[in-house]
Backbone as a printed PyTorch tensor [residue, N CA C, xyz], in Angstrom:
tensor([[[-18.7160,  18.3270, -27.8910],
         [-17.3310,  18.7950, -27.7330],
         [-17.2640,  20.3090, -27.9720]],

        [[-18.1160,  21.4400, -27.3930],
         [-18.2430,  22.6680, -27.6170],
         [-17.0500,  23.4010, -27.1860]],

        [[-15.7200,  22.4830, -26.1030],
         [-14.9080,  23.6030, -25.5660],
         [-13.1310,  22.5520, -26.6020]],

        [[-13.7310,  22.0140, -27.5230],
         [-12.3450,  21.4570, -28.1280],
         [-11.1850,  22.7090, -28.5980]],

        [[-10.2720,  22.1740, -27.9180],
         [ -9.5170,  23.7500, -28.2420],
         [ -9.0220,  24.4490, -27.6370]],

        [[-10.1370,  24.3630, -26.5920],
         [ -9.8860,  24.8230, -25.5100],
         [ -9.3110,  25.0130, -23.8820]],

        [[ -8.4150,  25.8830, -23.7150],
         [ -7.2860,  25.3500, -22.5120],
         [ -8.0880,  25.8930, -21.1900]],

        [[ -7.7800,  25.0880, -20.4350],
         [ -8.8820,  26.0790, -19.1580],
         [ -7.9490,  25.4580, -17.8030]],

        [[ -7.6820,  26.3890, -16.8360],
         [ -6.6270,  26.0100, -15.6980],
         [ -7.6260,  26.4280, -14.3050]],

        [[ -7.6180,  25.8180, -13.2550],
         [ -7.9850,  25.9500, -12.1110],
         [ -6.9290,  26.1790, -11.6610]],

        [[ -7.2310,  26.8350, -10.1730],
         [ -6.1120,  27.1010,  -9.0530],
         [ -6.8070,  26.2690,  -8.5440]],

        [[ -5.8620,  25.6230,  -7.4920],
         [ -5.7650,  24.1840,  -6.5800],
         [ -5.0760,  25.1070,  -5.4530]],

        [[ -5.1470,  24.0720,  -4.2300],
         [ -4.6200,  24.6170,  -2.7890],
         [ -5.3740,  23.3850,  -1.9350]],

        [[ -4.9630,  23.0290,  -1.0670],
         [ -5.9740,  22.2170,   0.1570],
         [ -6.8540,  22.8750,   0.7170]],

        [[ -7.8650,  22.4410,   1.0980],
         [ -8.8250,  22.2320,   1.7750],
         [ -9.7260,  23.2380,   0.2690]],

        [[ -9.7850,  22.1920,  -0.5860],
         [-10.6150,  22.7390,  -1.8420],
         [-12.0030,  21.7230,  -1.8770]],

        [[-12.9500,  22.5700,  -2.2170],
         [-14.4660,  21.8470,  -2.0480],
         [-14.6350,  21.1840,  -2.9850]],

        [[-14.7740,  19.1820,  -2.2520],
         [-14.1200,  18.6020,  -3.4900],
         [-15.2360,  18.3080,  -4.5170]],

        [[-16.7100,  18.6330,  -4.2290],
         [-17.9470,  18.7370,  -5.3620],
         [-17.6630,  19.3340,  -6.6920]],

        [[-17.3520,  20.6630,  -6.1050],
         [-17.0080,  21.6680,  -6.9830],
         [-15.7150,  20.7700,  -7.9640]],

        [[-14.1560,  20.7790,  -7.1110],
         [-13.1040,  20.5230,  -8.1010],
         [-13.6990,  18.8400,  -9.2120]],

        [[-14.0930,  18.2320,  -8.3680],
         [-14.4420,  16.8650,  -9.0030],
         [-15.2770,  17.2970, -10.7580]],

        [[-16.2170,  18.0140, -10.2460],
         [-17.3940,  18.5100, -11.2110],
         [-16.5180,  19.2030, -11.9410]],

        [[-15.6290,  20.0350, -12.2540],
         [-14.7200,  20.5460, -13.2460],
         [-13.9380,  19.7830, -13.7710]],

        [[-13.5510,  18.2550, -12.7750],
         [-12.4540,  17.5390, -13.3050],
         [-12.9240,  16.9120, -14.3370]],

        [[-14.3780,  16.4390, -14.6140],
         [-14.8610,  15.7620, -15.4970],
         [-15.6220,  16.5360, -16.5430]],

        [[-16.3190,  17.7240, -15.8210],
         [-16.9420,  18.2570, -16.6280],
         [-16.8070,  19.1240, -17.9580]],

        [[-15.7450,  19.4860, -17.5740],
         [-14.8770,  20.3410, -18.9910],
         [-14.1480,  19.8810, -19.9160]],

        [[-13.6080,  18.5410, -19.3440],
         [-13.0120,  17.2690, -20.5400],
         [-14.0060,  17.0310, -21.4670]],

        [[-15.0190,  16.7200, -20.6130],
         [-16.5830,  16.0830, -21.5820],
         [-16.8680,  16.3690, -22.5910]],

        [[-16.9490,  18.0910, -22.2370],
         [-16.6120,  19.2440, -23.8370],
         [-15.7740,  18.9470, -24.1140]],

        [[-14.7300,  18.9530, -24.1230],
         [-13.5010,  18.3720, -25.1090],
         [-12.0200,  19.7310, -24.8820]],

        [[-12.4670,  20.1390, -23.2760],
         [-11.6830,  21.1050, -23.1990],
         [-10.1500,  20.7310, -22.4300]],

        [[ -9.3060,  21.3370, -22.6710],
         [ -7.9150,  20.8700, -22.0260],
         [ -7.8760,  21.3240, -20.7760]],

        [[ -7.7830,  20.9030, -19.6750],
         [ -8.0200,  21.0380, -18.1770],
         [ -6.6480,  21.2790, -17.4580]],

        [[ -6.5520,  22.0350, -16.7530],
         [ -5.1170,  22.1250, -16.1030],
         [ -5.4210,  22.7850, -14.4500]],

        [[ -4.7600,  22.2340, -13.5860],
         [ -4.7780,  22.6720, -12.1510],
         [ -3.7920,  23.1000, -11.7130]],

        [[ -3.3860,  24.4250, -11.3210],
         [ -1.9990,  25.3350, -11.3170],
         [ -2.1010,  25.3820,  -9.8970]],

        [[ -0.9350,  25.4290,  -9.3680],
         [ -0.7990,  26.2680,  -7.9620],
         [  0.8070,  26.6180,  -7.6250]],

        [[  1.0240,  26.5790,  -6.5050],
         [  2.7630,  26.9170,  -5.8220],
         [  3.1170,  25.6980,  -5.5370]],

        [[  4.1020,  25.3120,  -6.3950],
         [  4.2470,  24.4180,  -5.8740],
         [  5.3420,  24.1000,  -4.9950]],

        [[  6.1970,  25.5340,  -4.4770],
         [  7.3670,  25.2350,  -3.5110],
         [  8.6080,  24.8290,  -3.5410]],

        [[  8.3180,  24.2820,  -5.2750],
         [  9.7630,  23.9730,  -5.1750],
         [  9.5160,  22.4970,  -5.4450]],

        [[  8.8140,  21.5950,  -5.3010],
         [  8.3320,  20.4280,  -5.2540],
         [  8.2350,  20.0990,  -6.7990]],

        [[  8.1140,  18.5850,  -7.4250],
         [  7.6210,  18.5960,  -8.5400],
         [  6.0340,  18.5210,  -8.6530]],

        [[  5.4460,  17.9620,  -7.5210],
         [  4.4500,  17.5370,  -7.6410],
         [  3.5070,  18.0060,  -5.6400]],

        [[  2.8590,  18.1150,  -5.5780],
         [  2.0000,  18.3230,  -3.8900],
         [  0.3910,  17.1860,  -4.3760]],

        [[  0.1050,  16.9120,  -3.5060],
         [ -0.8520,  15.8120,  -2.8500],
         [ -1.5210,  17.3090,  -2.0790]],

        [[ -3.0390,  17.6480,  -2.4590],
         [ -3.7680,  18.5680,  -1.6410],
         [ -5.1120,  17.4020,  -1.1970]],

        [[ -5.3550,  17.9240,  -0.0990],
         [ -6.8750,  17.6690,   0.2180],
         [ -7.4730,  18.4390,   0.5580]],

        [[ -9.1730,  17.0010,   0.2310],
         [-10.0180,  18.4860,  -0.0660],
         [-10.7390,  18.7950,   1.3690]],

        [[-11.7130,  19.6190,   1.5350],
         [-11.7800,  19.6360,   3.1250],
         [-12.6980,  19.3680,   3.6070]],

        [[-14.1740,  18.4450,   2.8470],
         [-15.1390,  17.9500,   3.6400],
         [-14.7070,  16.3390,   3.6780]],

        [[-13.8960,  15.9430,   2.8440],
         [-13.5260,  14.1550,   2.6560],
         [-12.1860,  13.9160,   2.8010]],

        [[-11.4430,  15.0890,   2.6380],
         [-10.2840,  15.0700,   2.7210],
         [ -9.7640,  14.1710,   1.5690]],

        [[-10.2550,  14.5900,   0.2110],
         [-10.0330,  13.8970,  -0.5690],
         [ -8.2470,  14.4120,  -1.2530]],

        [[ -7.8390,  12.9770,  -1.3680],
         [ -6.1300,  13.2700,  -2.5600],
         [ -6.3080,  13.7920,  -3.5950]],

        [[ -6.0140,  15.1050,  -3.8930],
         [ -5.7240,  15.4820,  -5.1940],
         [ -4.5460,  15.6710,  -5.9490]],

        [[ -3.6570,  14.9760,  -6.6840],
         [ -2.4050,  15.7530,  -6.9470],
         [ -2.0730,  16.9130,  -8.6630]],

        [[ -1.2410,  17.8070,  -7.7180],
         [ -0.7820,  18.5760,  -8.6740],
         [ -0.0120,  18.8000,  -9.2900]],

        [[  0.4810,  19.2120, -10.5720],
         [  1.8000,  19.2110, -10.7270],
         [  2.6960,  20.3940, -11.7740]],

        [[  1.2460,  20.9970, -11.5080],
         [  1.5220,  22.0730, -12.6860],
         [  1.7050,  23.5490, -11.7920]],

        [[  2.3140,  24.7760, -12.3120],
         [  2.6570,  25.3500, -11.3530],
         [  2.2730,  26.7100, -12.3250]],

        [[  1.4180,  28.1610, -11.7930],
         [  1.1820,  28.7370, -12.5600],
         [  2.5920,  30.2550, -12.0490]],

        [[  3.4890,  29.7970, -11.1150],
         [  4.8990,  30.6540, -11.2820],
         [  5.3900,  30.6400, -12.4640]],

        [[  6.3270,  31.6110, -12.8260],
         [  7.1990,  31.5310, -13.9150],
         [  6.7230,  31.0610, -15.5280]],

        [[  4.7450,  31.2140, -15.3990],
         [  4.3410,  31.1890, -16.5790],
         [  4.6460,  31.9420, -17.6390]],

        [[  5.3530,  31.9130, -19.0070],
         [  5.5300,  33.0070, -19.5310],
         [  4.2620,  33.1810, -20.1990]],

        [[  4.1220,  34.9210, -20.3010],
         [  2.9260,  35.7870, -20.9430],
         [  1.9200,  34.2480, -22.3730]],

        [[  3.4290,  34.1950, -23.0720],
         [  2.6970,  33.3910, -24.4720],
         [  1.7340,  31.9000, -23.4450]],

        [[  2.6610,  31.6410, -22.6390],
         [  2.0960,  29.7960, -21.9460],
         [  0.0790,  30.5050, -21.6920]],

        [[ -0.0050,  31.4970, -20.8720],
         [ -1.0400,  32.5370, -19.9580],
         [ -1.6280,  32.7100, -21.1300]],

        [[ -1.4980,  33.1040, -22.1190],
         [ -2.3030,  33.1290, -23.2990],
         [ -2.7600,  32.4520, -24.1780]],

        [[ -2.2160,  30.7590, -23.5060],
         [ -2.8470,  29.9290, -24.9500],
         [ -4.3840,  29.5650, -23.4090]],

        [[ -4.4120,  30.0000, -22.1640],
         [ -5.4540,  29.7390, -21.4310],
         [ -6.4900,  30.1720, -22.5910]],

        [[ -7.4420,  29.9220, -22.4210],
         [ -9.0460,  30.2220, -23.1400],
         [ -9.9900,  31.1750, -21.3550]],

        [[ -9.9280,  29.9300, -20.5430],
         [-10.0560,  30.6080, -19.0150],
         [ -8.9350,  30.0440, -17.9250]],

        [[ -9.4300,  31.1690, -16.7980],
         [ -8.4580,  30.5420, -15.6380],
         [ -9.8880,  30.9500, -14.4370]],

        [[ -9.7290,  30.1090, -13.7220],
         [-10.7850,  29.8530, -12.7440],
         [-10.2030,  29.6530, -10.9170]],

        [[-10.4770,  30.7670, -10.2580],
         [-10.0020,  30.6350,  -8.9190],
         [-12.2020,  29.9080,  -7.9720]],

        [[-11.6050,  28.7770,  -7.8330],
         [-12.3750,  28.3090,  -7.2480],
         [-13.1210,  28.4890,  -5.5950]],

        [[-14.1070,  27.8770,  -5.2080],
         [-14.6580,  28.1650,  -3.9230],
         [-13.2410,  27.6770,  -2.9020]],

        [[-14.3310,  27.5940,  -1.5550],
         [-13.2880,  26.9030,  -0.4260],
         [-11.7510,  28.0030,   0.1800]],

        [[-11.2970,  26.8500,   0.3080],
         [-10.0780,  27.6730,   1.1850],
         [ -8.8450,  28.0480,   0.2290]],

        [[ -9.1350,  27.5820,  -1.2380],
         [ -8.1220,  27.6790,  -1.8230],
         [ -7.6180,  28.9800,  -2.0660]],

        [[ -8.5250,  30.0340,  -2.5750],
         [ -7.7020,  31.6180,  -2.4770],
         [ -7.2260,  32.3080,  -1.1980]],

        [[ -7.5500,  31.7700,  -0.1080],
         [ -7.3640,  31.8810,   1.2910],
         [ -5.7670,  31.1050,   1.4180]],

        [[ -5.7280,  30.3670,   1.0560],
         [ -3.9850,  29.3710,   0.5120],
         [ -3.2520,  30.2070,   0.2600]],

        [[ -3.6860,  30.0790,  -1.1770],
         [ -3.2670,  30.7700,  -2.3770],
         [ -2.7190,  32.3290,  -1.8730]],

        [[ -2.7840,  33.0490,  -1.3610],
         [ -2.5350,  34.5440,  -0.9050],
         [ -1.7720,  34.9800,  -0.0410]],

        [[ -0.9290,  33.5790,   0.4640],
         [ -0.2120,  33.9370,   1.2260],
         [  1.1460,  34.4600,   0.4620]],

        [[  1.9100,  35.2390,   1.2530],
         [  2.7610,  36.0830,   0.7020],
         [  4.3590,  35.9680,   1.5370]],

        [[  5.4410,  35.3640,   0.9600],
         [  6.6650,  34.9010,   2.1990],
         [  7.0700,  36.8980,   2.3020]],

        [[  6.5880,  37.6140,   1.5510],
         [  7.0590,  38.9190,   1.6930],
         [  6.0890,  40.4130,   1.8690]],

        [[  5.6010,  40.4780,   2.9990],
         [  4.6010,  41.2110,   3.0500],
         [  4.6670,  42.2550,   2.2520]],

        [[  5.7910,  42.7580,   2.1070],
         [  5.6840,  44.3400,   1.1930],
         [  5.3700,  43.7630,  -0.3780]],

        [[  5.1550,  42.5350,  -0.6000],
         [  4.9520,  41.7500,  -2.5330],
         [  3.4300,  41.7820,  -1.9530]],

        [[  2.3220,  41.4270,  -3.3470],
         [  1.5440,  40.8600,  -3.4880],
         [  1.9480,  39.5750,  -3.9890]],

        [[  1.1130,  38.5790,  -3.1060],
         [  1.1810,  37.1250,  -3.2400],
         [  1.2590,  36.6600,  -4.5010]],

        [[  2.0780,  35.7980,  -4.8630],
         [  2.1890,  35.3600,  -6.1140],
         [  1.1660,  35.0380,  -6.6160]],

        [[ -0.1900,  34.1470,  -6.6710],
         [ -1.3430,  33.7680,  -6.9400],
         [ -2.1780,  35.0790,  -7.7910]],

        [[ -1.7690,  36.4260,  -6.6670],
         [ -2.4000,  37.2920,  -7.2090],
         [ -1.8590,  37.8540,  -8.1240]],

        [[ -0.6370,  38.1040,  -8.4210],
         [ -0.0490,  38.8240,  -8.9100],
         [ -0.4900,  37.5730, -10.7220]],

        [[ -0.2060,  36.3950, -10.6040],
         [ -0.7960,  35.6380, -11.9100],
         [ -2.4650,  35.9820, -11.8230]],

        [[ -2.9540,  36.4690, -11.0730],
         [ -4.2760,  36.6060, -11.5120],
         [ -4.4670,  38.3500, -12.4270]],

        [[ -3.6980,  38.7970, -11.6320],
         [ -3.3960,  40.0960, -12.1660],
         [ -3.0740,  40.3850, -13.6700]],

        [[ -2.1800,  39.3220, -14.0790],
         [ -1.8550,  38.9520, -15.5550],
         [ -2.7160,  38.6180, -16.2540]],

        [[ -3.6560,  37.4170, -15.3360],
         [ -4.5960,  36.8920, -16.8560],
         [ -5.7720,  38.0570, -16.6090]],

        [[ -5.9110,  38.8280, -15.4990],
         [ -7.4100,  39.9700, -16.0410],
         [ -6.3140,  41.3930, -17.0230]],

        [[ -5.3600,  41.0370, -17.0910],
         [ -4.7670,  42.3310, -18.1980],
         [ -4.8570,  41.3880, -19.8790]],

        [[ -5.0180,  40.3520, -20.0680],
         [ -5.5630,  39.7150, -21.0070],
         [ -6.9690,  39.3930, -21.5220]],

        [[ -7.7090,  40.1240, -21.6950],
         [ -9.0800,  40.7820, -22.2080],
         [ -9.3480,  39.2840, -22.7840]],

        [[ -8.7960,  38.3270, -23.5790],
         [ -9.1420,  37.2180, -23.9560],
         [ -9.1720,  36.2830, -23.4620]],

        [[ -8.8920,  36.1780, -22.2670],
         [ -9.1550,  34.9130, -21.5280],
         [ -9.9680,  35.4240, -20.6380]],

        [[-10.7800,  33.8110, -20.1880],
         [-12.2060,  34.2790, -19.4070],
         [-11.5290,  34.1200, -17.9040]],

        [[-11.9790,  35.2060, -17.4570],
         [-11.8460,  34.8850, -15.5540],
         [-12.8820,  34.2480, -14.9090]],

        [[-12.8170,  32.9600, -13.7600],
         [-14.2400,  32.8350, -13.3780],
         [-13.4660,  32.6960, -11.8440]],

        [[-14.7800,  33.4820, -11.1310],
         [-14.0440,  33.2650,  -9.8490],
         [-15.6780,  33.1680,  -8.6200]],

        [[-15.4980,  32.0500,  -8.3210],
         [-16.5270,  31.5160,  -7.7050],
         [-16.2880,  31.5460,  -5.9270]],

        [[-17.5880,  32.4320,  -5.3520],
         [-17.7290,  31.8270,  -3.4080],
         [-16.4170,  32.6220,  -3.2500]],

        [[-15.5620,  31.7830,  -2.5240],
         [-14.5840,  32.4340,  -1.4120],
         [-13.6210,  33.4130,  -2.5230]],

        [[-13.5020,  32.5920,  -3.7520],
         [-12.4640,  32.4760,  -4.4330],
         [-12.5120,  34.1020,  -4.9140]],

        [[-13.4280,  35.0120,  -4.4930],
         [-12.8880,  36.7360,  -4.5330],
         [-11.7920,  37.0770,  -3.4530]],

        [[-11.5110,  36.2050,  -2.5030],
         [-10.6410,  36.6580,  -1.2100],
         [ -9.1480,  37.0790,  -2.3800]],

        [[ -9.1210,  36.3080,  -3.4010],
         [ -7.6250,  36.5050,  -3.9760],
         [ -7.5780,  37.5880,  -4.3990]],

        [[ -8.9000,  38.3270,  -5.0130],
         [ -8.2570,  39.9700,  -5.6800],
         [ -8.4290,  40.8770,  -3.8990]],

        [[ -8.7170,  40.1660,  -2.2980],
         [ -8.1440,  41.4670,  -1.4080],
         [ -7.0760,  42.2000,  -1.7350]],

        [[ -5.5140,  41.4720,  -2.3370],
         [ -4.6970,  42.3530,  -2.4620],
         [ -4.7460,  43.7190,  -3.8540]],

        [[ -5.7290,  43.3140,  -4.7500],
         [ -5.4410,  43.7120,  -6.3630],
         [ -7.2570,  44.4480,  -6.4720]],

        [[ -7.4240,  44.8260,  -5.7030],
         [ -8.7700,  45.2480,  -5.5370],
         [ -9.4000,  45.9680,  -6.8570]],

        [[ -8.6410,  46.3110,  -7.2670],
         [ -8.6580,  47.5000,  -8.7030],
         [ -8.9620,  46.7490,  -9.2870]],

        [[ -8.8710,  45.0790,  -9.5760],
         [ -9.5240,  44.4690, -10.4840],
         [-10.8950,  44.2240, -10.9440]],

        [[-11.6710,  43.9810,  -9.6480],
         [-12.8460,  43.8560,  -9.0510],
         [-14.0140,  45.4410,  -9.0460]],

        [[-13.0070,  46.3180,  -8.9050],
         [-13.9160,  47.7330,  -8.3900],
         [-14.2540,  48.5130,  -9.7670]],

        [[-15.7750,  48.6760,  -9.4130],
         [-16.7820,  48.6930, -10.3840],
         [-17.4450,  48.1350, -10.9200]],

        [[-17.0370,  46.6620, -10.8730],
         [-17.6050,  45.7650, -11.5300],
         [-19.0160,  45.0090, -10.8400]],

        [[-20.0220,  44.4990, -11.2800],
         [-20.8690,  43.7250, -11.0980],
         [-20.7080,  42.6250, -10.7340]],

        [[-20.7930,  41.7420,  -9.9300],
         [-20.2170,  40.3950,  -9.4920],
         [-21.2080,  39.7470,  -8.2090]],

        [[-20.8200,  38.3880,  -8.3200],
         [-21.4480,  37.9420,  -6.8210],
         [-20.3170,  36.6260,  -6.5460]],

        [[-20.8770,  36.5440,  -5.2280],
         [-19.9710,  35.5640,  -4.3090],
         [-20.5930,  35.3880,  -3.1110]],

        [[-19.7530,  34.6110,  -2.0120],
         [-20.6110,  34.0030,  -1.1950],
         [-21.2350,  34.9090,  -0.0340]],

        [[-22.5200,  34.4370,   0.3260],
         [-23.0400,  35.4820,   1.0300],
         [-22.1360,  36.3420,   2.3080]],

        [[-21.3490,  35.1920,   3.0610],
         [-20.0300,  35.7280,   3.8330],
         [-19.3520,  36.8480,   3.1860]],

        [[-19.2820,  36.9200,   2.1880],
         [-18.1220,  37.7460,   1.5260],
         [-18.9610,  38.8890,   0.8750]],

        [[-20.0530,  39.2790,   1.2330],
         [-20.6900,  40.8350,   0.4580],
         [-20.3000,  41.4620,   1.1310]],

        [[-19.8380,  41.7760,   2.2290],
         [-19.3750,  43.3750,   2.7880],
         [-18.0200,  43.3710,   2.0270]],

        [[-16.9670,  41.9510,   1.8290],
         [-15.7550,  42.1250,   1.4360],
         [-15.7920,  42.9340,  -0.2350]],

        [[-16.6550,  41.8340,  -0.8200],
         [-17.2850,  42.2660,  -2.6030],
         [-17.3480,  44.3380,  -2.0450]],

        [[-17.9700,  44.5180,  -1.2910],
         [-18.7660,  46.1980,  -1.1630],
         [-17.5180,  46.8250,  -1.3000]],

        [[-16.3940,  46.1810,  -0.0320],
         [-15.3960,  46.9800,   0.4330],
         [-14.4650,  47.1200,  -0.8460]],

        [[-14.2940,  46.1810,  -0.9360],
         [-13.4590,  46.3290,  -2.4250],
         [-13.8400,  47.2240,  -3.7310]],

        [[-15.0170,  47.6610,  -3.5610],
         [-15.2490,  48.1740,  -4.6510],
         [-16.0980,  47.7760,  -5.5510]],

        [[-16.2490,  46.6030,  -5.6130],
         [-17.6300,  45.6350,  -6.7190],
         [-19.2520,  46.2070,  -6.6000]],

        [[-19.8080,  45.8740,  -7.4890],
         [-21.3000,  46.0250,  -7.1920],
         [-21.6450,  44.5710,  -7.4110]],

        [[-21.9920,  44.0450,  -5.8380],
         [-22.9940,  43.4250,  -5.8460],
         [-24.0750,  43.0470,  -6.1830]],

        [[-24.2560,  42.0340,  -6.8930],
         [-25.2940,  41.5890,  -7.3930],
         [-25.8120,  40.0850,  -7.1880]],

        [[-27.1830,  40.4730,  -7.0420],
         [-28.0760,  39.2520,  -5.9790],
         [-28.4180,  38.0560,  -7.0820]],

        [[-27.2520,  37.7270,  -7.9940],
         [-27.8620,  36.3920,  -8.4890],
         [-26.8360,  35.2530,  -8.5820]],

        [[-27.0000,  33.9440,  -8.9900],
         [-26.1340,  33.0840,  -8.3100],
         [-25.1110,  32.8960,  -9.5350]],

        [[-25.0580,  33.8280, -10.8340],
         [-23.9730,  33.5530, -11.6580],
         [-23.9880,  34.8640, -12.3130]],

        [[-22.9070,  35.6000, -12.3380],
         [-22.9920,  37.0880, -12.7810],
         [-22.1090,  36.9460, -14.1290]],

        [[-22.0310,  37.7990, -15.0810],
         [-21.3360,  37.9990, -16.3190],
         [-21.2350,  39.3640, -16.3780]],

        [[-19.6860,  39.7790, -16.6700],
         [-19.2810,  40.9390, -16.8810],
         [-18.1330,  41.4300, -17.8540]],

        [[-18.6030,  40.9370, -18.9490],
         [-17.6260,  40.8430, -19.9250],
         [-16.6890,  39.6440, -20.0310]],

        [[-15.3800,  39.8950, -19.4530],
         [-14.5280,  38.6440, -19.2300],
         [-14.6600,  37.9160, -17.8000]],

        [[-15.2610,  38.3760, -17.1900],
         [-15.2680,  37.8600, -15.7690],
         [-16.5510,  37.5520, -15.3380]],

        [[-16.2780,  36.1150, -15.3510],
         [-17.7920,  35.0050, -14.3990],
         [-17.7790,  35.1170, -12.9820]],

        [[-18.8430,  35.4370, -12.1620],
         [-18.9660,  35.3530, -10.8340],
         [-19.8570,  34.2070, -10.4590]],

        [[-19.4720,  32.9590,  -9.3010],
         [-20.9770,  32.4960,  -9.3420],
         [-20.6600,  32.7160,  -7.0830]],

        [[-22.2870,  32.1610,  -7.0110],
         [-22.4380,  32.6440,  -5.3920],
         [-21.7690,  31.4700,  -4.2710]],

        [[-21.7880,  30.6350,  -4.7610],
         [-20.7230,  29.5370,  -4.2910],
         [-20.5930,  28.2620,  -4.8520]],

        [[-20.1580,  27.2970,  -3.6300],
         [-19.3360,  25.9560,  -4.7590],
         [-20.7150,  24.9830,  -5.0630]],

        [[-22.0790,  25.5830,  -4.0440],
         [-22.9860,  24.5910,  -4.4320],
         [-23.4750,  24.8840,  -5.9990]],

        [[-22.9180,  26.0320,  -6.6400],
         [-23.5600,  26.6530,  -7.5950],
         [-22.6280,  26.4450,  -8.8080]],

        [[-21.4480,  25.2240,  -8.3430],
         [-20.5820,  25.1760,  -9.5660],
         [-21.2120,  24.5190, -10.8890]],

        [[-21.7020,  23.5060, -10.7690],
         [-22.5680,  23.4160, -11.9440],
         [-23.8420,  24.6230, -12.8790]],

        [[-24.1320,  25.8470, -12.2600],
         [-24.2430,  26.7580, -12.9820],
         [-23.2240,  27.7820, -13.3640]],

        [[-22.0960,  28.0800, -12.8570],
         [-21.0540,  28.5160, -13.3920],
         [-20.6070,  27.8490, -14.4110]],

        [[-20.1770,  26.5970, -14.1870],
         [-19.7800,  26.2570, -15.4280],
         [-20.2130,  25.8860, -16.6360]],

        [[-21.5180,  25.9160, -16.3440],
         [-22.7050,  25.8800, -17.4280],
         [-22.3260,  26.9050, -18.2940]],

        [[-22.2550,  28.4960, -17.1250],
         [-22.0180,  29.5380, -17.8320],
         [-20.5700,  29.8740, -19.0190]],

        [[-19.4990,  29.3450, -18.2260],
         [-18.3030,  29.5170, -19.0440],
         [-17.9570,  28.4540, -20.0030]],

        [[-19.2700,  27.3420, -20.3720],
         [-19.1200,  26.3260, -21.2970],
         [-19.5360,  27.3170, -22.5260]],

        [[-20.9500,  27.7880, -21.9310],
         [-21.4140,  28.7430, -22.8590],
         [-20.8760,  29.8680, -23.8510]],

        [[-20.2010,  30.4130, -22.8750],
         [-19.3720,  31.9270, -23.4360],
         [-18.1700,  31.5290, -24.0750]],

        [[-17.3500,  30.3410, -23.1560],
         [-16.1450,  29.9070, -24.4660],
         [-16.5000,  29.1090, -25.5470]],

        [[-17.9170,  28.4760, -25.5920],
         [-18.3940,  27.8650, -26.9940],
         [-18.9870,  29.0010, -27.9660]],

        [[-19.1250,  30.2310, -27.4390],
         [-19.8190,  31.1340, -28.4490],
         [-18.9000,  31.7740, -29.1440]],

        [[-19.2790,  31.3590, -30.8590],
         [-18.0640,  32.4370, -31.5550],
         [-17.8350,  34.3150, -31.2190]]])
C-alpha cells in the first residue's frame, strides 16, 4: 500500500487506449491510492466514453471544471493519458480561450506539489500552454517529436523521463513503466 493517501486523477475523453486506462484503473488502487477520472462533462451528470481499439464503456462522473484551488491540491498527481484523449480534451467552444482541460492543467503545473504525468499523445494538451513544457526534458510518442521540438522541450530518447514534477513516458504501450515510475516518486518521502 505505498500510495495510501494518496489522491491521483486521470483525464478521460473517448477513444482512450483502453490497456493503458484499465492498467491505472487497477493498478493504483492496489497501492492503496485514491483514483479519480476527471473530464468535461457538458453539463451532464455523468458521460459513458469509449475506448478506441474495443470500444470499451467507461463511465465518468467527475468533472475537473470549477475545481477549487484547495479540491486541485489535495491531488498527490494528475495524469493526462495516451490516445485521443488530449486531442478531446482541447477543444475550445471559444477560440480566443485556451481550452478548459488546459487551462486545469495549467493550474496543477503552478502547484510544484503535485506530480504531472503525461504520457504518448497526451503532450498534444500543453499545444496551447507551451511555456509549460519549454525547456524541459521529456519524451512522448515518436509521432509527436517534432511537436515536443516545436514547443520548446528537449527531447529525450528514453521511454520514461523525470523532471522534477513532471513524468514523461513514450507511449500507452509503456504505461506500466510510467506508472511504475509515479508509484515510485509518490511513495518516496
Amino acid at each position: 500500500m505505498k500510495l495510501s493517501g494518496k489522491k491521483i486523477g486521470v483525464l478521460l475523453e473517448s477513444d482512450y487506449f483502453e490497456n493503458e486506462i484499465f492498467y491505472y484503473k487497477f493498478r493504483f488502487p492496489e497501492e492503496g491510492a485514491d483514483l479519480h477520472f476527471l473530464t468535461r462533462l457538458w453539463g451532464n451528470e455523468r458521460i459513458t466514453f469509449h475506448g478506441h481499439e474495443y470500444r470499451a464503456p467507461m463511465d465518468c462522473w467527475e468533472s475537473f471544471e470549477n475545481m477549487s484551488d484547495e479540491e486541485l491540491r489535495s491531488y498527490s498527481a494528475i495524469i493526462v493519458p495516451s490516445g485521443m484523449v488530449s486531442d478531446r480534451l482541447r477543444y475550445t467552444e471559444d477560440v480566443e480561450k485556451i481550452p478548459p482541460a488546459t487551462e486545469f492543467l495549467k493550474r496543477a503545473f503552478a502547484e510544484k506539489s503535485i506530480l504531472k504525468g503525461i504520457i504518448c499523445h497526451g503532450l498534444w494538451l500543453t499545444a496551447p500552454a507551451t511555456e509549460l513544457i519549454k525547456g524541459r526534458p521529456l519524451v512522448c510518442h515518436n509521432n509527436l517529436i517534432g511537436d515536443a521540438k516545436a514547443y520548446g522541450a528537449i527531447y529525450t530518447n528514453e521511454d520514461v523521463v523525470v523532471d522534477g514534477d513532471l513524468v514523461t513516458g513514450r507511449s500507452g504501450g509503456h504505461a506500466h513503466l510510467f506508472a511504475k515510475k509515479i508509484i515510485e516518486l509518490l511513495s518516496t518521502p
